[in-house]
mmCIF file of C-alpha atoms in Angstrom:
data_model
loop_
_atom_site.group_PDB
_atom_site.id
_atom_site.type_symbol
_atom_site.label_atom_id
_atom_site.label_comp_id
_atom_site.label_asym_id
_atom_site.label_seq_id
_atom_site.Cartn_x
_atom_site.Cartn_y
_atom_site.Cartn_z
ATOM 1 C CA UNK A 57 58.944 32.571 25.953
ATOM 2 C CA UNK A 58 60.257 29.664 25.884
ATOM 3 C CA UNK A 59 58.693 26.937 28.786
ATOM 4 C CA UNK A 60 61.728 26.638 30.685
ATOM 5 C CA UNK A 61 61.605 31.145 31.835
ATOM 6 C CA UNK A 62 57.619 30.665 32.900
ATOM 7 C CA UNK A 63 59.267 29.388 35.480
ATOM 8 C CA UNK A 64 60.559 33.070 36.976
ATOM 9 C CA UNK A 65 56.702 34.185 36.202
ATOM 10 C CA UNK A 66 54.523 33.938 38.842
ATOM 11 C CA UNK A 67 51.987 31.291 39.100
ATOM 12 C CA UNK A 68 48.870 33.130 37.376
ATOM 13 C CA UNK A 69 51.302 34.975 35.036
ATOM 14 C CA UNK A 70 53.030 31.104 34.131
ATOM 15 C CA UNK A 71 49.882 29.568 34.381
ATOM 16 C CA UNK A 72 48.199 32.337 31.189
ATOM 17 C CA UNK A 73 51.092 32.323 29.174
ATOM 18 C CA UNK A 74 51.173 28.035 29.321
ATOM 19 C CA UNK A 75 46.994 28.293 27.929
ATOM 20 C CA UNK A 76 46.853 30.816 25.858
ATOM 21 C CA UNK A 77 50.315 29.239 24.322
ATOM 22 C CA UNK A 78 48.246 25.798 23.274
ATOM 23 C CA UNK A 79 45.045 27.828 22.333
ATOM 24 C CA UNK A 80 47.250 28.800 19.537
ATOM 25 C CA UNK A 81 47.662 25.464 18.541
ATOM 26 C CA UNK A 82 44.440 24.612 17.909
ATOM 27 C CA UNK A 83 43.240 24.333 15.113
ATOM 28 C CA UNK A 84 41.140 27.450 13.594
ATOM 29 C CA UNK A 85 37.786 25.575 13.219
ATOM 30 C CA UNK A 86 38.719 24.291 16.781
ATOM 31 C CA UNK A 87 39.199 27.467 18.194
ATOM 32 C CA UNK A 88 37.239 28.986 17.689
ATOM 33 C CA UNK A 89 34.123 27.021 18.596
ATOM 34 C CA UNK A 90 35.522 27.561 21.787
ATOM 35 C CA UNK A 91 35.634 30.499 21.789
ATOM 36 C CA UNK A 92 32.222 31.080 20.760
ATOM 37 C CA UNK A 93 29.985 28.841 21.722
ATOM 38 C CA UNK A 94 26.999 29.663 22.375
ATOM 39 C CA UNK A 95 23.542 27.598 22.554
ATOM 40 C CA UNK A 96 22.340 27.342 18.806
ATOM 41 C CA UNK A 97 18.517 29.499 18.437
ATOM 42 C CA UNK A 98 15.483 27.911 19.471
ATOM 43 C CA UNK A 99 11.910 27.837 18.613
ATOM 44 C CA UNK A 100 10.428 30.550 20.623
ATOM 45 C CA UNK A 101 8.806 29.673 24.365
ATOM 46 C CA UNK A 102 10.307 26.274 23.806
ATOM 47 C CA UNK A 103 13.036 24.277 24.550
ATOM 48 C CA UNK A 104 14.029 23.158 20.551
ATOM 49 C CA UNK A 105 17.310 24.172 18.989
ATOM 50 C CA UNK A 106 17.422 24.816 15.135
ATOM 51 C CA UNK A 107 20.841 23.489 14.014
ATOM 52 C CA UNK A 108 22.245 24.895 10.152
ATOM 53 C CA UNK A 109 25.638 23.799 10.725
ATOM 54 C CA UNK A 110 27.174 20.127 10.376
ATOM 55 C CA UNK A 111 30.077 21.124 13.020
ATOM 56 C CA UNK A 112 27.356 23.581 15.955
ATOM 57 C CA UNK A 113 25.380 19.839 15.266
ATOM 58 C CA UNK A 114 27.529 17.894 16.303
ATOM 59 C CA UNK A 115 29.129 19.442 19.423
ATOM 60 C CA UNK A 116 25.740 19.053 20.842
ATOM 61 C CA UNK A 117 25.829 15.213 19.962
ATOM 62 C CA UNK A 118 28.492 14.360 21.380
ATOM 63 C CA UNK A 119 27.192 16.323 25.049
ATOM 64 C CA UNK A 120 24.046 13.832 23.940
ATOM 65 C CA UNK A 121 26.491 10.361 23.380
ATOM 66 C CA UNK A 122 28.621 11.873 26.307
ATOM 67 C CA UNK A 123 25.261 11.917 28.853
ATOM 68 C CA UNK A 124 24.230 8.720 27.488
ATOM 69 C CA UNK A 125 21.214 10.040 25.814
ATOM 70 C CA UNK A 126 19.320 7.931 22.517
ATOM 71 C CA UNK A 127 18.769 9.895 19.305
ATOM 72 C CA UNK A 128 16.069 9.313 17.321
ATOM 73 C CA UNK A 129 15.624 10.910 13.628
ATOM 74 C CA UNK A 130 12.773 12.132 11.683
ATOM 75 C CA UNK A 131 14.215 12.821 8.670
ATOM 76 C CA UNK A 132 11.581 14.801 6.483
ATOM 77 C CA UNK A 133 10.896 17.594 3.386
ATOM 78 C CA UNK A 134 9.022 20.394 5.622
ATOM 79 C CA UNK A 135 5.693 20.686 5.246
ATOM 80 C CA UNK A 136 4.478 18.739 8.160
ATOM 81 C CA UNK A 137 1.569 16.875 8.490
ATOM 82 C CA UNK A 138 -0.213 14.312 11.132
ATOM 83 C CA UNK A 139 2.305 11.264 9.402
ATOM 84 C CA UNK A 140 5.556 13.455 10.232
ATOM 85 C CA UNK A 141 4.337 13.413 14.330
ATOM 86 C CA UNK A 142 3.104 10.454 14.356
ATOM 87 C CA UNK A 143 7.153 9.759 14.043
ATOM 88 C CA UNK A 144 7.875 12.025 16.241
ATOM 89 C CA UNK A 145 5.643 10.824 18.424
ATOM 90 C CA UNK A 146 6.991 7.266 17.817
ATOM 91 C CA UNK A 147 10.246 8.446 18.437
ATOM 92 C CA UNK A 148 10.080 10.164 21.262
ATOM 93 C CA UNK A 149 8.343 7.389 23.376
ATOM 94 C CA UNK A 150 11.469 5.374 22.223
ATOM 95 C CA UNK A 151 14.832 7.102 22.336
ATOM 96 C CA UNK A 152 15.140 10.198 25.116
ATOM 97 C CA UNK A 153 16.044 13.172 22.050
ATOM 98 C CA UNK A 154 14.202 13.268 19.321
ATOM 99 C CA UNK A 155 15.603 14.924 16.048
ATOM 100 C CA UNK A 156 14.068 16.879 13.034
ATOM 101 C CA UNK A 157 15.169 17.483 10.255
ATOM 102 C CA UNK A 158 13.694 19.911 8.186
ATOM 103 C CA UNK A 159 15.310 19.524 4.293
ATOM 104 C CA UNK A 160 14.201 20.085 0.849
ATOM 105 C CA UNK A 161 17.077 17.615 -1.056
ATOM 106 C CA UNK A 162 16.804 18.669 -4.936
ATOM 107 C CA UNK A 163 18.641 15.133 -5.147
ATOM 108 C CA UNK A 164 15.141 13.107 -5.204
ATOM 109 C CA UNK A 165 13.575 15.224 -7.878
ATOM 110 C CA UNK A 166 13.799 15.084 -11.388
ATOM 111 C CA UNK A 167 14.733 17.731 -13.518
ATOM 112 C CA UNK A 168 10.775 18.277 -14.452
ATOM 113 C CA UNK A 169 9.273 17.622 -11.253
ATOM 114 C CA UNK A 170 7.452 19.651 -8.976
ATOM 115 C CA UNK A 171 11.305 21.084 -6.821
ATOM 116 C CA UNK A 172 10.047 25.232 -7.545
ATOM 117 C CA UNK A 173 6.783 24.429 -5.794
ATOM 118 C CA UNK A 174 6.989 22.473 -3.682
ATOM 119 C CA UNK A 175 5.392 23.584 0.024
ATOM 120 C CA UNK A 176 7.995 25.270 1.991
ATOM 121 C CA UNK A 177 5.666 26.373 5.250
ATOM 122 C CA UNK A 178 8.892 26.716 7.687
ATOM 123 C CA UNK A 179 7.098 29.040 10.634
ATOM 124 C CA UNK A 180 4.273 26.749 10.047
ATOM 125 C CA UNK A 181 5.874 23.713 10.800
ATOM 126 C CA UNK A 182 7.740 25.133 13.741
ATOM 127 C CA UNK A 183 4.161 26.420 15.018
ATOM 128 C CA UNK A 184 3.049 22.258 14.768
ATOM 129 C CA UNK A 185 6.613 20.895 16.472
ATOM 130 C CA UNK A 186 5.600 23.645 19.368
ATOM 131 C CA UNK A 187 2.551 21.941 20.129
ATOM 132 C CA UNK A 188 3.996 18.868 19.212
ATOM 133 C CA UNK A 189 6.353 19.657 22.601
ATOM 134 C CA UNK A 190 4.039 20.201 24.973
ATOM 135 C CA UNK A 191 2.188 17.630 23.941
ATOM 136 C CA UNK A 192 4.489 15.278 24.335
ATOM 137 C CA UNK A 193 6.080 16.961 27.727
ATOM 138 C CA UNK A 194 2.993 16.154 29.004
ATOM 139 C CA UNK A 195 2.339 13.009 28.221
ATOM 140 C CA UNK A 196 3.693 10.755 30.981
ATOM 141 C CA UNK A 197 4.438 7.546 29.236
ATOM 142 C CA UNK A 198 7.097 9.492 27.504
ATOM 143 C CA UNK A 199 10.858 8.792 27.940
ATOM 144 C CA UNK A 200 12.563 11.668 25.985
ATOM 145 C CA UNK A 201 10.761 14.744 24.252
ATOM 146 C CA UNK A 202 12.041 16.700 20.631
ATOM 147 C CA UNK A 203 15.270 18.023 21.726
ATOM 148 C CA UNK A 204 17.163 19.378 18.017
ATOM 149 C CA UNK A 205 15.681 20.896 14.591
ATOM 150 C CA UNK A 206 18.245 19.954 11.960
ATOM 151 C CA UNK A 207 17.438 22.316 9.224
ATOM 152 C CA UNK A 208 19.954 22.551 6.854
ATOM 153 C CA UNK A 209 20.760 24.645 3.071
ATOM 154 C CA UNK A 210 22.223 22.932 -0.320
ATOM 155 C CA UNK A 211 25.273 24.265 0.356
ATOM 156 C CA UNK A 212 26.258 22.589 3.659
ATOM 157 C CA UNK A 213 24.518 18.885 2.777
ATOM 158 C CA UNK A 214 26.271 19.330 -0.948
ATOM 159 C CA UNK A 215 29.837 21.113 0.147
ATOM 160 C CA UNK A 216 30.853 20.677 -3.357
ATOM 161 C CA UNK A 217 27.986 21.575 -5.057
ATOM 162 C CA UNK A 218 24.516 19.218 -5.408
ATOM 163 C CA UNK A 219 25.138 16.447 -8.001
ATOM 164 C CA UNK A 220 22.984 16.598 -11.671
ATOM 165 C CA UNK A 221 19.534 16.284 -10.892
ATOM 166 C CA UNK A 222 19.974 14.052 -14.898
ATOM 167 C CA UNK A 223 19.640 10.241 -15.050
ATOM 168 C CA UNK A 224 23.392 9.674 -15.914
ATOM 169 C CA UNK A 225 24.591 13.252 -14.314
ATOM 170 C CA UNK A 226 27.801 13.065 -12.620
ATOM 171 C CA UNK A 227 28.164 13.678 -8.996
ATOM 172 C CA UNK A 228 28.662 11.335 -5.346
ATOM 173 C CA UNK A 229 26.143 9.190 -5.314
ATOM 174 C CA UNK A 230 25.106 6.690 -3.803
ATOM 175 C CA UNK A 231 22.809 4.435 -4.878
ATOM 176 C CA UNK A 232 20.551 0.887 -3.857
ATOM 177 C CA UNK A 233 19.771 -1.236 -6.493
ATOM 178 C CA UNK A 234 17.682 -3.701 -7.753
ATOM 179 C CA UNK A 235 14.587 -2.557 -5.433
ATOM 180 C CA UNK A 236 16.143 1.096 -5.983
ATOM 181 C CA UNK A 237 15.338 0.881 -10.331
ATOM 182 C CA UNK A 238 11.105 -1.038 -9.842
ATOM 183 C CA UNK A 239 8.377 1.043 -9.288
ATOM 184 C CA UNK A 240 8.412 4.659 -8.088
ATOM 185 C CA UNK A 241 12.687 3.772 -9.259
ATOM 186 C CA UNK A 242 11.825 3.371 -13.461
ATOM 187 C CA UNK A 243 9.008 5.231 -12.675
ATOM 188 C CA UNK A 244 11.864 8.366 -11.313
ATOM 189 C CA UNK A 245 14.222 7.126 -11.624
ATOM 190 C CA UNK A 246 16.472 10.245 -9.905
ATOM 191 C CA UNK A 247 14.137 9.640 -6.716
ATOM 192 C CA UNK A 248 16.082 6.452 -5.180
ATOM 193 C CA UNK A 249 18.870 7.088 -5.501
ATOM 194 C CA UNK A 250 18.546 11.297 -3.890
ATOM 195 C CA UNK A 251 16.752 9.597 -1.396
ATOM 196 C CA UNK A 252 19.895 7.240 -0.441
ATOM 197 C CA UNK A 253 21.905 10.479 -1.065
ATOM 198 C CA UNK A 254 20.709 12.461 1.806
ATOM 199 C CA UNK A 255 19.698 9.868 4.076
ATOM 200 C CA UNK A 256 23.524 8.649 4.193
ATOM 201 C CA UNK A 257 24.415 11.898 4.687
ATOM 202 C CA UNK A 258 21.477 13.052 7.311
ATOM 203 C CA UNK A 259 22.460 9.076 9.337
ATOM 204 C CA UNK A 260 26.535 10.236 9.202
ATOM 205 C CA UNK A 261 25.415 13.702 10.463
ATOM 206 C CA UNK A 262 23.505 12.772 13.040
ATOM 207 C CA UNK A 263 24.226 9.463 14.903
ATOM 208 C CA UNK A 264 21.140 9.075 15.854
ATOM 209 C CA UNK A 265 20.059 5.162 17.168
ATOM 210 C CA UNK A 266 16.703 5.618 15.727
ATOM 211 C CA UNK A 267 15.202 6.419 11.964
ATOM 212 C CA UNK A 268 11.864 6.751 11.621
ATOM 213 C CA UNK A 269 10.478 6.826 8.208
ATOM 214 C CA UNK A 270 6.183 6.226 7.315
ATOM 215 C CA UNK A 271 4.673 2.892 5.200
ATOM 216 C CA UNK A 272 3.354 5.824 3.392
ATOM 217 C CA UNK A 273 6.559 5.679 1.255
ATOM 218 C CA UNK A 274 7.176 1.693 1.543
ATOM 219 C CA UNK A 275 9.718 1.095 -1.244
ATOM 220 C CA UNK A 276 12.263 4.034 0.527
ATOM 221 C CA UNK A 277 11.625 1.881 3.705
ATOM 222 C CA UNK A 278 12.330 -1.501 1.792
ATOM 223 C CA UNK A 279 15.093 0.874 -0.186
ATOM 224 C CA UNK A 280 16.954 3.071 3.101
ATOM 225 C CA UNK A 281 16.895 -0.578 5.408
ATOM 226 C CA UNK A 282 19.157 -2.101 2.851
ATOM 227 C CA UNK A 283 21.198 0.612 3.001
ATOM 228 C CA UNK A 284 21.432 0.067 6.391
ATOM 229 C CA UNK A 285 22.359 -3.513 6.303
ATOM 230 C CA UNK A 286 24.649 -3.308 3.182
ATOM 231 C CA UNK A 287 26.639 -0.685 4.538
ATOM 232 C CA UNK A 288 26.458 -2.000 8.130
ATOM 233 C CA UNK A 289 25.282 1.558 10.074
ATOM 234 C CA UNK A 290 24.241 1.044 13.441
ATOM 235 C CA UNK A 291 21.025 2.278 13.079
ATOM 236 C CA UNK A 292 17.108 0.530 13.348
ATOM 237 C CA UNK A 293 15.304 1.497 10.793
ATOM 238 C CA UNK A 294 11.737 2.236 12.912
ATOM 239 C CA UNK A 295 8.583 2.486 10.392
ATOM 240 C CA UNK A 296 5.508 3.326 11.241
ATOM 241 C CA UNK A 297 1.871 3.454 10.421
ATOM 242 C CA UNK A 298 0.509 4.979 7.181
ATOM 243 C CA UNK A 299 -2.101 8.198 8.076
ATOM 244 C CA UNK A 300 -4.788 8.611 6.202
ATOM 245 C CA UNK A 301 -7.996 11.180 6.196
ATOM 246 C CA UNK A 302 -11.575 9.472 7.105
ATOM 247 C CA UNK A 303 -11.724 8.581 3.855
ATOM 248 C CA UNK A 304 -8.896 6.913 3.405
ATOM 249 C CA UNK A 305 -6.609 9.926 1.734
ATOM 250 C CA UNK A 306 -2.619 8.664 2.957
ATOM 251 C CA UNK A 307 -1.699 11.716 4.424
ATOM 252 C CA UNK A 308 1.442 13.056 2.014
ATOM 253 C CA UNK A 309 2.555 17.057 1.244
ATOM 254 C CA UNK A 310 1.157 16.921 -1.667
ATOM 255 C CA UNK A 311 -2.069 17.072 -0.660
ATOM 256 C CA UNK A 312 -2.102 20.665 -0.970
ATOM 257 C CA UNK A 313 -1.786 20.640 -4.851
ATOM 258 C CA UNK A 314 -5.351 18.530 -4.913
ATOM 259 C CA UNK A 315 -8.179 21.418 -4.898
ATOM 260 C CA UNK A 316 -11.341 20.948 -3.590
ATOM 261 C CA UNK A 317 -12.648 19.011 -7.644
ATOM 262 C CA UNK A 318 -9.512 16.398 -7.294
ATOM 263 C CA UNK A 319 -9.099 16.176 -3.569
ATOM 264 C CA UNK A 320 -13.080 14.700 -4.166
ATOM 265 C CA UNK A 321 -11.269 12.246 -6.522
ATOM 266 C CA UNK A 322 -7.940 11.486 -5.038
ATOM 267 C CA UNK A 323 -9.297 8.121 -2.995
ATOM 268 C CA UNK A 324 -9.423 5.942 -6.186
ATOM 269 C CA UNK A 325 -6.045 4.731 -5.421
ATOM 270 C CA UNK A 326 -6.382 3.450 -1.159
ATOM 271 C CA UNK A 327 -10.243 1.747 -2.556
ATOM 272 C CA UNK A 328 -7.621 0.112 -4.918
ATOM 273 C CA UNK A 329 -5.766 -1.116 -2.996
ATOM 274 C CA UNK A 330 -8.042 -1.733 -0.859
ATOM 275 C CA UNK A 331 -10.606 -4.057 -3.032
ATOM 276 C CA UNK A 332 -7.474 -6.229 -3.734
ATOM 277 C CA UNK A 333 -6.743 -6.338 0.267
ATOM 278 C CA UNK A 334 -10.379 -8.115 0.594
ATOM 279 C CA UNK A 335 -9.409 -10.636 -2.334
ATOM 280 C CA UNK A 336 -6.247 -11.190 -0.556
ATOM 281 C CA UNK A 337 -8.266 -11.968 1.909
ATOM 282 C CA UNK A 338 -10.589 -14.155 0.746
ATOM 283 C CA UNK A 339 -8.432 -16.580 0.205
ATOM 284 C CA UNK A 340 -7.483 -15.338 -3.156
ATOM 285 C CA UNK A 341 -3.507 -15.408 -3.324
ATOM 286 C CA UNK A 342 -2.360 -14.930 -7.527
ATOM 287 C CA UNK A 343 -1.715 -12.387 -8.641
ATOM 288 C CA UNK A 344 -4.365 -11.943 -11.464
ATOM 289 C CA UNK A 345 -7.034 -12.401 -8.565
ATOM 290 C CA UNK A 346 -5.377 -10.285 -5.842
ATOM 291 C CA UNK A 347 -4.987 -6.923 -9.297
ATOM 292 C CA UNK A 348 -7.129 -8.210 -11.269
ATOM 293 C CA UNK A 349 -10.646 -6.548 -8.874
ATOM 294 C CA UNK A 350 -8.004 -3.769 -7.925
ATOM 295 C CA UNK A 351 -7.291 -2.818 -12.051
ATOM 296 C CA UNK A 352 -11.429 -3.361 -12.687
ATOM 297 C CA UNK A 353 -12.185 -0.667 -9.763
ATOM 298 C CA UNK A 354 -10.019 1.684 -11.212
ATOM 299 C CA UNK A 355 -11.019 1.946 -14.723
ATOM 300 C CA UNK A 356 -14.670 2.187 -14.059
ATOM 301 C CA UNK A 357 -13.294 5.252 -12.104
ATOM 302 C CA UNK A 358 -11.889 6.697 -14.694
ATOM 303 C CA UNK A 359 -15.529 5.843 -16.711
ATOM 304 C CA UNK A 360 -17.650 7.630 -14.310
ATOM 305 C CA UNK A 361 -15.434 10.578 -14.911
ATOM 306 C CA UNK A 362 -15.109 10.734 -18.889
ATOM 307 C CA UNK A 363 -18.912 11.121 -18.519
ATOM 308 C CA UNK A 364 -19.029 14.246 -16.606
ATOM 309 C CA UNK A 365 -19.115 17.858 -17.467
ATOM 310 C CA UNK A 366 -15.789 18.590 -18.628
ATOM 311 C CA UNK A 367 -16.043 21.270 -15.401
ATOM 312 C CA UNK A 368 -17.101 19.122 -13.515
ATOM 313 C CA UNK A 369 -14.631 15.357 -14.300
ATOM 314 C CA UNK A 370 -11.410 14.899 -13.255
ATOM 315 C CA UNK A 371 -8.897 13.110 -14.992
ATOM 316 C CA UNK A 372 -6.705 10.320 -13.352
ATOM 317 C CA UNK A 373 -3.344 7.854 -15.022
ATOM 318 C CA UNK A 374 -2.945 5.401 -12.789
ATOM 319 C CA UNK A 375 1.288 4.821 -13.219
ATOM 320 C CA UNK A 376 0.993 1.294 -11.844
ATOM 321 C CA UNK A 377 -0.655 -0.868 -9.323
ATOM 322 C CA UNK A 378 2.472 -3.826 -7.535
ATOM 323 C CA UNK A 379 2.328 -6.918 -6.026
ATOM 324 C CA UNK A 380 5.958 -7.156 -4.362
ATOM 325 C CA UNK A 381 7.883 -9.501 -2.522
ATOM 326 C CA UNK A 382 8.837 -7.679 1.285
ATOM 327 C CA UNK A 383 11.982 -7.594 0.834
ATOM 328 C CA UNK A 384 13.058 -6.727 -2.595
ATOM 329 C CA UNK A 385 9.790 -5.698 -3.978
ATOM 330 C CA UNK A 386 10.125 -7.827 -6.982
ATOM 331 C CA UNK A 387 7.349 -7.848 -8.678
ATOM 332 C CA UNK A 388 4.903 -11.269 -8.041
ATOM 333 C CA UNK A 389 2.663 -14.094 -9.732
ATOM 334 C CA UNK A 390 1.817 -15.831 -6.104
ATOM 335 C CA UNK A 391 1.846 -15.423 -3.156
ATOM 336 C CA UNK A 392 3.208 -16.992 -0.093
ATOM 337 C CA UNK A 393 0.777 -16.049 2.103
ATOM 338 C CA UNK A 394 3.406 -17.349 5.175
ATOM 339 C CA UNK A 395 4.892 -14.711 3.980
ATOM 340 C CA UNK A 396 2.992 -12.289 3.562
ATOM 341 C CA UNK A 397 3.664 -9.269 0.690
ATOM 342 C CA UNK A 398 3.461 -5.506 -0.439
ATOM 343 C CA UNK A 399 0.082 -4.334 -2.740
ATOM 344 C CA UNK A 400 0.824 -0.683 -3.518
ATOM 345 C CA UNK A 401 0.634 1.473 -6.408
ATOM 346 C CA UNK A 402 0.613 4.845 -8.090
ATOM 347 C CA UNK A 403 -1.886 7.730 -9.816
ATOM 348 C CA UNK A 404 -1.065 10.967 -10.931
ATOM 349 C CA UNK A 405 -3.949 13.330 -10.524
ATOM 350 C CA UNK A 406 -3.748 15.921 -13.507
ATOM 351 C CA UNK A 407 -4.816 19.306 -13.952
ATOM 352 C CA UNK A 408 -7.785 20.406 -13.275
ATOM 353 C CA UNK A 409 -9.749 20.697 -16.839
ATOM 354 C CA UNK A 410 -11.937 23.768 -18.048
ATOM 355 C CA UNK A 411 -11.114 25.964 -14.351
ATOM 356 C CA UNK A 412 -13.575 27.606 -13.215
ATOM 357 C CA UNK A 413 -13.509 31.808 -11.512
ATOM 358 C CA UNK A 414 -12.981 31.125 -7.818
ATOM 359 C CA UNK A 415 -11.956 27.024 -8.015
ATOM 360 C CA UNK A 416 -10.295 25.653 -6.069
ATOM 361 C CA UNK A 417 -6.958 23.944 -7.927
ATOM 362 C CA UNK A 418 -4.554 23.761 -5.198
ATOM 363 C CA UNK A 419 -1.203 25.249 -4.128
ATOM 364 C CA UNK A 420 0.326 26.156 -7.054
ATOM 365 C CA UNK A 421 -3.179 26.112 -9.394
ATOM 366 C CA UNK A 422 -2.856 22.767 -9.432
ATOM 367 C CA UNK A 423 -0.235 21.293 -10.805
ATOM 368 C CA UNK A 424 -0.639 17.452 -12.112
ATOM 369 C CA UNK A 425 0.129 15.534 -7.672
ATOM 370 C CA UNK A 426 1.599 12.150 -8.361
ATOM 371 C CA UNK A 427 -0.140 10.324 -4.977
ATOM 372 C CA UNK A 428 1.583 7.224 -4.333
ATOM 373 C CA UNK A 429 -0.123 4.508 -1.146
ATOM 374 C CA UNK A 430 0.238 1.375 -0.992
ATOM 375 C CA UNK A 431 -1.490 -2.171 1.961
ATOM 376 C CA UNK A 432 1.238 -4.912 4.172
ATOM 377 C CA UNK A 433 -1.173 -8.356 2.510
ATOM 378 C CA UNK A 434 -0.223 -10.122 6.331
ATOM 379 C CA UNK A 435 1.010 -13.347 6.863
ATOM 380 C CA UNK A 436 -0.532 -16.524 8.980
ATOM 381 C CA UNK A 437 2.012 -15.172 11.564
ATOM 382 C CA UNK A 438 1.488 -11.490 11.177
ATOM 383 C CA UNK A 439 -1.991 -11.760 11.050
ATOM 384 C CA UNK A 440 -2.435 -13.861 14.175
ATOM 385 C CA UNK A 441 0.229 -11.347 16.520
ATOM 386 C CA UNK A 442 -2.495 -8.749 15.960
#
């Protein structure tokens, strides 16, 4: 039937035929969502929607844009802890809606790293977000709320298949150099390539006004800021303070691997960094003056462990202690007190030696755990503004 012959039909039928004709010409994907736009599932007893597919999320995101609602993104790999929650609180204070991504990204793990054993705690994470949702709702000082969780599968995030975890593997990558080749990048050559790639994907999917990272992963924040700047991405990178246990250990999802014995010694890195910070506070500015005391402390603490019996001691290896530029992560011989610097380090806690019957070895029987931490050495200007 032609549109010309529609005039002979009653108005209601004419309208129906026109609508049917128009819908039939809509691309299949769009048509499917027009006819089956169902509300996404939610975390029980909350309004927090759960999205696992990109098209559904983009429909929701477009509505926020049309309603002039700003979005803050908190990228995570799940196994949420107080450090993540502090970032979500920051995002809720500054944005109408907060999106929390939960995705264990395979491309930032090396071939022999702990991808398979990385903690996956979906139910616990949802319960934490539920409690936080109530807390944020009860705080009248917040602009927004936790609105959505984006929890895709690897097939969604890597539609052509995940790029290889090999150093020289093929795939679609985002690489940020030289910042991504130093320190953590030198020890874990595929790490920042994987981080930058997955973050670029998340930023393209979520299109947040602001994205939130913790200072504990300070080199990651340097890499992401450079990526946002160099690729002209329309988002602001906000960095929240490192959250710590009472004894100074930086919160990390990997801390669950430590177990009781190694947990007591895991503060070796934070102690070393504080010693270096104290040297800077006394007026030391050269690399040797600042890092020297930190290196001596780690050696002393390791000697103490080797004096213990095998069933009591904890072995660890210092990967690096760094004194680096704030913007490039390049190593410094001297700190310019008008700019400040980044103190950072990495320590590998080795598996427990001579485990005892019933001893708490940590998740997955306590594999080697790599801990990172950092302290910002403040410039004179930064210190005076506090």
